[in-house]
Amino acid sequence: MTEIAVRSGGQAGDGIASIGEAIARGYSRMGLHVFGFNAYQSVIRGGHVWYQARTGDARPYSQGDGADVLYALDKQTVDVHAASLRPGGTLVYDKEKFEVGDLPAGVTALSVPTLEIARKYTSQSILQNAAGLGAAAFLGGIPLDILHQVLADSFGRKAGDVVTWNLGASAAGYEFASKNARVHPHAPKKAGAPKLLMNGNQAIALGAAAAGCKFLAQYPMTPASSIMHWMAAHATEVGVVVKQAEDELGAINMAIGASFGGVRAMTATSGGGFALMVEALGMAGMTETPVVVVESQRSGPSTGLPTKTEQGDLNLMLGAGQSEFPRAILAPSNPAEAYRAMILAFQLAEDWQTPVLVAADLHLSESHMTVDRDEIDLNVDVPSLFTVDPNGHDYKRYQYTDSGVSPRALPGQPGLNFIAGSDEHDEKGHLVSDVRSGIPVWVAERQRMMDKRMKKLHGLAAHCEPPAFEGPHDADLTFVAWGSTVGAVRDAMPMLAARGKTTNLLRFPTVYPLDLTTVTQAFAKTHRTLLVEENFSGQFGRLLRAETGIHVTDRLLKYDGEPFYPYEIVSRAMEMMNRGG
Amino acid sequence: MGTPLPVVGKSEIKPTWCPGCGDFGVVAAVESALKRLQIPSHNVVIVSGIGCSSNLPHFLSSYGFHGIHGRVLPVAEGIRWANHSLTVIGTGGDGDGFGIGVGHFVHAMRRNVDLTYVTMDNQIYGLTTGQASPTSTMGQKTKSTPRGVIENPIDPIALALASGATYVSRGFSGDVKQLTDLVAGGIQHKGFALVDVFSPCVTYNKINTFDFFRQRVYKLESAGHDPSNIVTAWQRALEWGDKIPVGLFYKTEKPTYEDLEEVLAPGPLVLQPAGVKGKERLLDEFV
């Protein structure tokens, strides 16, 4: 892959994300596939943040391994990132702000008079960003007219002067760079119609709306909050009630109430909030009330690293809730998959009347990726939830059936009144937990009702997305991955191919339940395997072993808060394959 | 057609409460209030948490949701927002509502969600066999406080006034007639209605008994209290001791959460179209 990565860095509050997104959107408007990586800290002002937009002649699935253009708004950015600049790369800075020392071989420094350009328009120094952005866009091969469209659109309805200044300053930066530097040799050309650029959380919210979700209750927590932000901003347009709850206990109980009341409902949170939702998750399982829960993981334990990624909550998601009830855990790896996963999640929750979890993580939630328009199908059929015939006699909400799924009535339907009970109950929903408990006939009833609920797990397993191979058949090495980690593996495979190594990927879009036959058959097609997971103990590997007896002994695990970089996967794979055996 | 749809009555399940439990009076009052208002039973949802009193939904013929401890109100709110044509009644005890669930209690009131919350307040944890509750009296000896409670009790009426509830009342399960009026008034009230009920535990609370309350309660309506006056409502709320007021402390009209939630303006969410078919403009922001 011939690629180019444009990185910008500075302090929180400097507008780094805006600069980075403008570059990313510039490329997506050129019809190119882009990966936009937003690295930030848990501070509102100060600290160090950076954004990298990566594109090329193939679709990038991760942030990649280096940078070709680096726009440094402060000295710290140079200190932290100069080493990432590849030969042929350019550092954009302003010597009025700071001087730079030695740079890696083959890297050029370009001082752009960003402050001087900004002063021509305003005393507000933030305008320097536009000048630097213009220079970076030139070096990265983004035409000025496209950059200007992106900027004009991003300012939208704001005052005219601000737009004019930004267009002027970015043009000046662009022109300065064009006179004093050359476009990077890897700069791409326009490739076709604009692509859609979105982050995982936007895709999740959009997917939920498309799936017919009518109610979202949520409590703010990074990195899940922007699901609520998107939905709230579009609430009237998509007809979704968005409720910021008093806490995560409230959020999930509201969602379950709304679902019981007759609408498709969801909540979203990160690990800490999900820990608070655990008891209610079991209530959804016991009352057989559909609910979709998005768990966007971040580095833990406890508060952990709030703005850094991890896949460390799989054990929690698997075990959340006392005793046992059926659940599914879906694990999309990028926005396009997340969109489809939400549609499937709502379908599964509704069909099997049980909670469905969508395991996201910060790297998926907050990284930008392009999707093609045809990857986002908004025309999803959303059937009515009123399925039970109101003229039915002797209605039993928890009737025993072959599939374990019982006919579900909604409050307001005459003649079907029932009680949903979090206590163990009989087919009508009446308690078997107090005066009936321990009496032989009701002991048997309890076991039968438990069997009925757990039966749904088979149905779920049959309707979840099975594990899938990507890449060549009969590869020397097969990567085993789930969730956002899949992205770096996808980028590593062609790098390994370029080194003469044949690898493929066995991706798990569903991490639970796992169908024994399907998984066993998949592993029968592998030679050597390498588990790639973003957690300390290889939680998915452990699950795989517990559920199927398959033990992936080679593991590449990471838990430093940073996403996998393709080179890390490449070097481990090379080491394994060179070792032979 | 022609046959009126049934209103709420007793279900086929008999209450399992101890003989003489205060909760019998409460379930009787809820049933008669719903009968008086002639709301068809399929349009009523009674939500509860965990505790002796939270078994109440099983004993009536409406829809019911018997959830987990302390989460009555968020479930009830979710049901209201999914379908605000339903009559939603939350029921539960003092531990459920003022202990583990007190956070939800305060927030549901400040939202003025249009539902009725009937708390069966026996000032003790009964189902777990007699520990102190958030409304237990200072000094009261229980299994968990053998040397006496050393915390001040929560005052649900004052908390409701402070939190913005728009219908604040207190009943006594020894007076089912007044309690029926209070519950019916709460259901008819547009907004959050609290009916906090002295509902004595005959097994584990030997202090706050039926006799204890019979000797002390007096009716606000007989004392000339004006429930539209927030200042005198506060004064009455603070009364405790030899004379304890029951009745309607405060009532005011304010927009409900459902009134103010724009998405609900076209009608109950459950009847609105779902999905985004044809709304291609949603993708414009991503270009």
PDB file of C-alpha atoms in Angstrom, chain A residues 25 29 194-198 202 206 209-210 212 214-215 230 234-241 243-247 249-250 253-254 256-258 260-263 279-280 283 287 289 373 376 378-382 386 409-414 416-423 428-431 434-435, chain B residues 5 11-13 16 41-46 49-50 55 57-69 71 73-83 86 100 103-105 107-108 110-111 257 261-264 269-287:
ATOM      1  CA  ARG A  25     -12.515  14.881   5.395  1.00  0.00           C
ATOM      2  CA  ARG A  29     -14.139  14.051  -0.270  1.00  0.00           C
ATOM      3  CA  PRO A 194     -16.877  11.430  -1.802  1.00  0.00           C
ATOM      4  CA  LYS A 195     -17.009   8.748   0.850  1.00  0.00           C
ATOM      5  CA  LEU A 196     -18.756   8.994   4.198  1.00  0.00           C
ATOM      6  CA  LEU A 197     -16.505   9.695   7.159  1.00  0.00           C
ATOM      7  CA  MET A 198     -17.797   8.717  10.578  1.00  0.00           C
ATOM      8  CA  GLN A 202     -21.911   7.847  15.078  1.00  0.00           C
ATOM      9  CA  LEU A 206     -27.245   5.749  13.203  1.00  0.00           C
ATOM     10  CA  ALA A 209     -32.053   4.541  14.623  1.00  0.00           C
ATOM     11  CA  ALA A 210     -32.179   2.493  11.416  1.00  0.00           C
ATOM     12  CA  GLY A 212     -36.028   1.068  14.837  1.00  0.00           C
ATOM     13  CA  LYS A 214     -37.087   4.601  19.748  1.00  0.00           C
ATOM     14  CA  PHE A 215     -35.536   5.083  23.171  1.00  0.00           C
ATOM     15  CA  TRP A 230     -25.530  12.099  18.025  1.00  0.00           C
ATOM     16  CA  HIS A 234     -31.103  14.039  15.759  1.00  0.00           C
ATOM     17  CA  ALA A 235     -33.820  13.065  18.252  1.00  0.00           C
ATOM     18  CA  THR A 236     -36.763  14.725  16.550  1.00  0.00           C
ATOM     19  CA  GLU A 237     -35.559  13.805  13.084  1.00  0.00           C
ATOM     20  CA  VAL A 238     -35.260  10.102  13.866  1.00  0.00           C
ATOM     21  CA  GLY A 239     -38.055  10.008  16.475  1.00  0.00           C
ATOM     22  CA  VAL A 240     -35.951   8.710  19.335  1.00  0.00           C
ATOM     23  CA  VAL A 241     -36.488   9.779  22.946  1.00  0.00           C
ATOM     24  CA  LYS A 243     -32.883  10.435  28.195  1.00  0.00           C
ATOM     25  CA  GLN A 244     -29.799  11.385  30.121  1.00  0.00           C
ATOM     26  CA  ALA A 245     -30.435   9.376  33.259  1.00  0.00           C
ATOM     27  CA  GLU A 246     -29.355  10.109  36.829  1.00  0.00           C
ATOM     28  CA  ASP A 247     -26.942   7.167  36.714  1.00  0.00           C
ATOM     29  CA  LEU A 249     -28.748   2.077  37.084  1.00  0.00           C
ATOM     30  CA  GLY A 250     -31.457   4.448  35.983  1.00  0.00           C
ATOM     31  CA  ASN A 253     -33.844   0.292  33.985  1.00  0.00           C
ATOM     32  CA  MET A 254     -35.450   3.040  31.893  1.00  0.00           C
ATOM     33  CA  ILE A 256     -35.935  -2.031  30.023  1.00  0.00           C
ATOM     34  CA  GLY A 257     -39.103  -0.185  31.078  1.00  0.00           C
ATOM     35  CA  ALA A 258     -39.413   1.394  27.642  1.00  0.00           C
ATOM     36  CA  PHE A 260     -41.532  -3.569  28.198  1.00  0.00           C
ATOM     37  CA  GLY A 261     -43.740  -0.606  27.267  1.00  0.00           C
ATOM     38  CA  GLY A 262     -43.456  -1.533  23.602  1.00  0.00           C
ATOM     39  CA  VAL A 263     -40.558   0.229  21.888  1.00  0.00           C
ATOM     40  CA  GLU A 279     -28.185  -6.487  38.063  1.00  0.00           C
ATOM     41  CA  ALA A 280     -30.696  -4.990  35.651  1.00  0.00           C
ATOM     42  CA  MET A 283     -33.688  -8.603  35.082  1.00  0.00           C
ATOM     43  CA  THR A 287     -38.347 -10.947  32.439  1.00  0.00           C
ATOM     44  CA  THR A 289     -37.435  -8.111  27.894  1.00  0.00           C
ATOM     45  CA  ARG A 373     -22.560   4.786   0.717  1.00  0.00           C
ATOM     46  CA  ILE A 376     -24.938   2.026   4.999  1.00  0.00           C
ATOM     47  CA  LEU A 378     -30.929   3.028   5.802  1.00  0.00           C
ATOM     48  CA  ASN A 379     -33.868   1.143   4.344  1.00  0.00           C
ATOM     49  CA  VAL A 380     -34.250  -1.395   7.108  1.00  0.00           C
ATOM     50  CA  ASP A 381     -37.706  -2.912   7.510  1.00  0.00           C
ATOM     51  CA  VAL A 382     -38.885  -2.396  11.072  1.00  0.00           C
ATOM     52  CA  PHE A 386     -47.655  -5.925  18.319  1.00  0.00           C
ATOM     53  CA  ALA A 409     -47.863  -8.890  24.585  1.00  0.00           C
ATOM     54  CA  LEU A 410     -47.482  -5.178  25.221  1.00  0.00           C
ATOM     55  CA  PRO A 411     -49.264  -3.158  27.909  1.00  0.00           C
ATOM     56  CA  GLY A 412     -52.329  -1.535  26.390  1.00  0.00           C
ATOM     57  CA  GLN A 413     -53.358  -4.689  24.533  1.00  0.00           C
ATOM     58  CA  PRO A 414     -56.719  -5.794  25.993  1.00  0.00           C
ATOM     59  CA  LEU A 416     -53.455 -10.071  27.603  1.00  0.00           C
ATOM     60  CA  ASN A 417     -52.623  -8.545  30.978  1.00  0.00           C
ATOM     61  CA  PHE A 418     -49.636 -10.221  32.580  1.00  0.00           C
ATOM     62  CA  ILE A 419     -46.935  -9.669  35.155  1.00  0.00           C
ATOM     63  CA  ALA A 420     -43.277  -9.587  34.179  1.00  0.00           C
ATOM     64  CA  GLY A 421     -41.411 -10.867  37.180  1.00  0.00           C
ATOM     65  CA  SER A 422     -37.766 -10.665  38.166  1.00  0.00           C
ATOM     66  CA  ASP A 423     -38.539 -13.442  40.628  1.00  0.00           C
ATOM     67  CA  LYS A 428     -48.286 -16.661  33.507  1.00  0.00           C
ATOM     68  CA  GLY A 429     -45.589 -14.695  35.277  1.00  0.00           C
ATOM     69  CA  HIS A 430     -46.760 -15.501  38.782  1.00  0.00           C
ATOM     70  CA  LEU A 431     -44.119 -16.014  41.442  1.00  0.00           C
ATOM     71  CA  ASP A 434     -42.310 -17.457  47.879  1.00  0.00           C
ATOM     72  CA  VAL A 435     -45.093 -19.783  49.043  1.00  0.00           C
TER      73      VAL A 435
ATOM     74  CA  LEU B   5     -63.516  -3.635  28.904  1.00  0.00           C
ATOM     75  CA  SER B  11     -56.094 -11.330  40.331  1.00  0.00           C
ATOM     76  CA  GLU B  12     -56.191 -15.074  40.845  1.00  0.00           C
ATOM     77  CA  ILE B  13     -53.262 -14.745  43.254  1.00  0.00           C
ATOM     78  CA  THR B  16     -49.007 -13.611  50.827  1.00  0.00           C
ATOM     79  CA  SER B  41     -57.249  -2.810  33.244  1.00  0.00           C
ATOM     80  CA  HIS B  42     -55.176  -3.253  30.075  1.00  0.00           C
ATOM     81  CA  ASN B  43     -54.250   0.403  30.194  1.00  0.00           C
ATOM     82  CA  VAL B  44     -52.834   0.187  33.707  1.00  0.00           C
ATOM     83  CA  VAL B  45     -49.298  -0.910  34.517  1.00  0.00           C
ATOM     84  CA  ILE B  46     -48.284  -1.389  38.120  1.00  0.00           C
ATOM     85  CA  GLY B  49     -39.327  -3.321  43.170  1.00  0.00           C
ATOM     86  CA  ILE B  50     -38.396  -5.802  45.862  1.00  0.00           C
ATOM     87  CA  ASN B  55     -45.493  -8.149  45.560  1.00  0.00           C
ATOM     88  CA  PRO B  57     -48.790  -6.043  41.313  1.00  0.00           C
ATOM     89  CA  HIS B  58     -49.365  -9.799  41.448  1.00  0.00           C
ATOM     90  CA  PHE B  59     -52.595  -9.337  43.391  1.00  0.00           C
ATOM     91  CA  LEU B  60     -54.343  -7.081  40.855  1.00  0.00           C
ATOM     92  CA  SER B  61     -55.472  -7.802  37.309  1.00  0.00           C
ATOM     93  CA  SER B  62     -53.659  -5.030  35.431  1.00  0.00           C
ATOM     94  CA  TYR B  63     -50.369  -5.309  33.567  1.00  0.00           C
ATOM     95  CA  GLY B  64     -47.456  -5.457  35.968  1.00  0.00           C
ATOM     96  CA  PHE B  65     -43.704  -5.310  36.148  1.00  0.00           C
ATOM     97  CA  HIS B  66     -42.127  -6.722  39.283  1.00  0.00           C
ATOM     98  CA  GLY B  67     -38.530  -5.617  38.911  1.00  0.00           C
ATOM     99  CA  ILE B  68     -35.435  -5.487  41.065  1.00  0.00           C
ATOM    100  CA  HIS B  69     -34.767  -3.728  44.339  1.00  0.00           C
ATOM    101  CA  ARG B  71     -35.541   0.483  40.458  1.00  0.00           C
ATOM    102  CA  LEU B  73     -39.171   4.516  39.144  1.00  0.00           C
ATOM    103  CA  PRO B  74     -36.768   4.253  36.195  1.00  0.00           C
ATOM    104  CA  VAL B  75     -38.729   1.255  34.917  1.00  0.00           C
ATOM    105  CA  ALA B  76     -42.008   3.144  35.410  1.00  0.00           C
ATOM    106  CA  GLU B  77     -40.569   6.217  33.665  1.00  0.00           C
ATOM    107  CA  GLY B  78     -39.401   4.098  30.733  1.00  0.00           C
ATOM    108  CA  ILE B  79     -42.891   2.622  30.395  1.00  0.00           C
ATOM    109  CA  ARG B  80     -44.458   6.082  30.477  1.00  0.00           C
ATOM    110  CA  TRP B  81     -42.111   7.379  27.802  1.00  0.00           C
ATOM    111  CA  ALA B  82     -42.711   4.360  25.590  1.00  0.00           C
ATOM    112  CA  ASN B  83     -46.470   4.735  25.922  1.00  0.00           C
ATOM    113  CA  LEU B  86     -50.923   4.174  29.920  1.00  0.00           C
ATOM    114  CA  ILE B 100     -31.512   1.844  47.600  1.00  0.00           C
ATOM    115  CA  GLY B 103     -31.604   8.693  43.810  1.00  0.00           C
ATOM    116  CA  HIS B 104     -34.290   7.730  41.311  1.00  0.00           C
ATOM    117  CA  PHE B 105     -36.984   9.099  43.651  1.00  0.00           C
ATOM    118  CA  HIS B 107     -34.913  12.678  39.922  1.00  0.00           C
ATOM    119  CA  ALA B 108     -38.335  11.332  38.944  1.00  0.00           C
ATOM    120  CA  ARG B 110     -37.803  16.918  39.538  1.00  0.00           C
ATOM    121  CA  ARG B 111     -38.810  15.637  36.090  1.00  0.00           C
ATOM    122  CA  TYR B 257     -41.779  15.631  31.345  1.00  0.00           C
ATOM    123  CA  GLU B 261     -40.331  16.055  25.452  1.00  0.00           C
ATOM    124  CA  GLU B 262     -40.663  17.172  21.862  1.00  0.00           C
ATOM    125  CA  VAL B 263     -40.362  13.653  20.442  1.00  0.00           C
ATOM    126  CA  LEU B 264     -43.579  12.663  22.251  1.00  0.00           C
ATOM    127  CA  LEU B 269     -43.838   6.540  21.067  1.00  0.00           C
ATOM    128  CA  VAL B 270     -45.182   3.008  20.739  1.00  0.00           C
ATOM    129  CA  LEU B 271     -47.466   4.166  17.917  1.00  0.00           C
ATOM    130  CA  GLN B 272     -44.891   6.269  16.085  1.00  0.00           C
ATOM    131  CA  PRO B 273     -43.097   4.934  13.009  1.00  0.00           C
ATOM    132  CA  ALA B 274     -39.697   3.364  13.671  1.00  0.00           C
ATOM    133  CA  GLY B 275     -36.578   3.320  11.538  1.00  0.00           C
ATOM    134  CA  VAL B 276     -35.144   5.858   9.126  1.00  0.00           C
ATOM    135  CA  LYS B 277     -36.298   4.536   5.753  1.00  0.00           C
ATOM    136  CA  GLY B 278     -35.819   7.123   3.040  1.00  0.00           C
ATOM    137  CA  LYS B 279     -34.079   9.627   5.343  1.00  0.00           C
ATOM    138  CA  GLU B 280     -30.963   9.747   3.178  1.00  0.00           C
ATOM    139  CA  ARG B 281     -30.279  13.298   4.345  1.00  0.00           C
ATOM    140  CA  LEU B 282     -29.019  11.779   7.603  1.00  0.00           C
ATOM    141  CA  LEU B 283     -25.894  10.823   5.677  1.00  0.00           C
ATOM    142  CA  ASP B 284     -25.153  14.351   4.456  1.00  0.00           C
ATOM    143  CA  GLU B 285     -23.211  15.313   7.584  1.00  0.00           C
ATOM    144  CA  PHE B 286     -20.765  12.465   6.979  1.00  0.00           C
ATOM    145  CA  VAL B 287     -19.762  13.591   3.477  1.00  0.00           C
TER     146      VAL B 287
END
